[in-house]
Amino acid sequence: MKNLLRGMQLATAFSLTTLAWSCAGTSATQKSFEQLRHAMVDEQVLRRGVEDPRVLDALRKVPRHLFVPAHLQRLAYEDHPLPIGLGQTISQPYIVALMTELARVKPNDTVLEIGTGSGYQAAVLSVLAKRIFTIEYLAELGESARQRLRELGYSNVEVRIGDGFRGWPERQPFGAILVTAASQEVPQPLIEQLRAGGRLVIPVGGQSEAQTLQVIEKDASGAVSRRNVIPVRFVPLVRPRDGVRK
Ligand code: SAH
């Protein structure tokens, strides 16, 4: 009996130790995710010339590892895109940073994103602007992004399942629009839904050809100008006529 009790105590002590270890492990992991995130901003973003302090701050805050599949969390802060399921990807951190800087989002802005994917870009925008509307074509991705954003407390983001090519007319005009999938042409409805002084940031080009990140700006008189920024590679912006609704 005594031996049995001692055995139980030992077992309890052991499991408590294990528990203590696993708790310590969790906080160490959290800490290292934060360190990885700060290093990502310094080495991949700042070093390549994205300097807007508000953008850098937002990237330091948003836990990117919680926007990728669990088995890829350790890779979340590396210098490349990652798969998020259904053939789609979360963009490379630098590209998210660059597009966000180019959009020059202000605290009072209403922003539209096309291509919600994981919800990461929307979360970054939500730190910087008043309201974010984001549209995802694939229901499964859109619904899990909506849930993730809600659980993480990004309460100023609204996710719609649908075709982003047409924009979100009921919520226009937008101070900035970011399209995170490549389009052969710049969707006319998106230009129309920009407010005067607003910017549309979009990768333009097909799947098998070079794509270029473009910034389209509407001035106070409504005149539109376009400039090319850098060559990029994005998944395609799907059109309903392509017949690939899943
Ligand atoms: N911004 C995302 C990554 C986007 S990947 C993130 O931060 O994780 C591009 C996304 O665009 C994919 O999820 C794809 O399903 C979506 N997409 C493609 N065509 C679309 C369309 N016409 N309307 C809305 N979303 C579209």
PDB file of C-alpha atoms in Angstrom, residues 105-111 125-126 128-132 156-157:
ATOM      1  CA  VAL A 105      -3.971  53.589 -45.703  1.00  0.00           C
ATOM      2  CA  LYS A 106      -5.086  56.237 -43.205  1.00  0.00           C
ATOM      3  CA  PRO A 107      -6.743  55.597 -39.817  1.00  0.00           C
ATOM      4  CA  ASN A 108     -10.145  56.822 -40.998  1.00  0.00           C
ATOM      5  CA  ASP A 109     -10.167  54.894 -44.290  1.00  0.00           C
ATOM      6  CA  THR A 110     -12.560  52.231 -45.451  1.00  0.00           C
ATOM      7  CA  VAL A 111     -10.518  49.617 -47.316  1.00  0.00           C
ATOM      8  CA  LEU A 125      -5.053  46.378 -42.779  1.00  0.00           C
ATOM      9  CA  SER A 126      -7.426  46.233 -39.833  1.00  0.00           C
ATOM     10  CA  LEU A 128      -4.247  50.579 -39.899  1.00  0.00           C
ATOM     11  CA  ALA A 129      -7.736  51.588 -41.040  1.00  0.00           C
ATOM     12  CA  LYS A 130     -11.235  52.062 -39.712  1.00  0.00           C
ATOM     13  CA  ARG A 131     -13.125  49.358 -41.599  1.00  0.00           C
ATOM     14  CA  ILE A 132     -12.002  46.526 -43.850  1.00  0.00           C
ATOM     15  CA  ASN A 156     -13.511  45.806 -37.919  1.00  0.00           C
ATOM     16  CA  VAL A 157     -13.161  43.250 -40.751  1.00  0.00           C
TER      17      VAL A 157
END
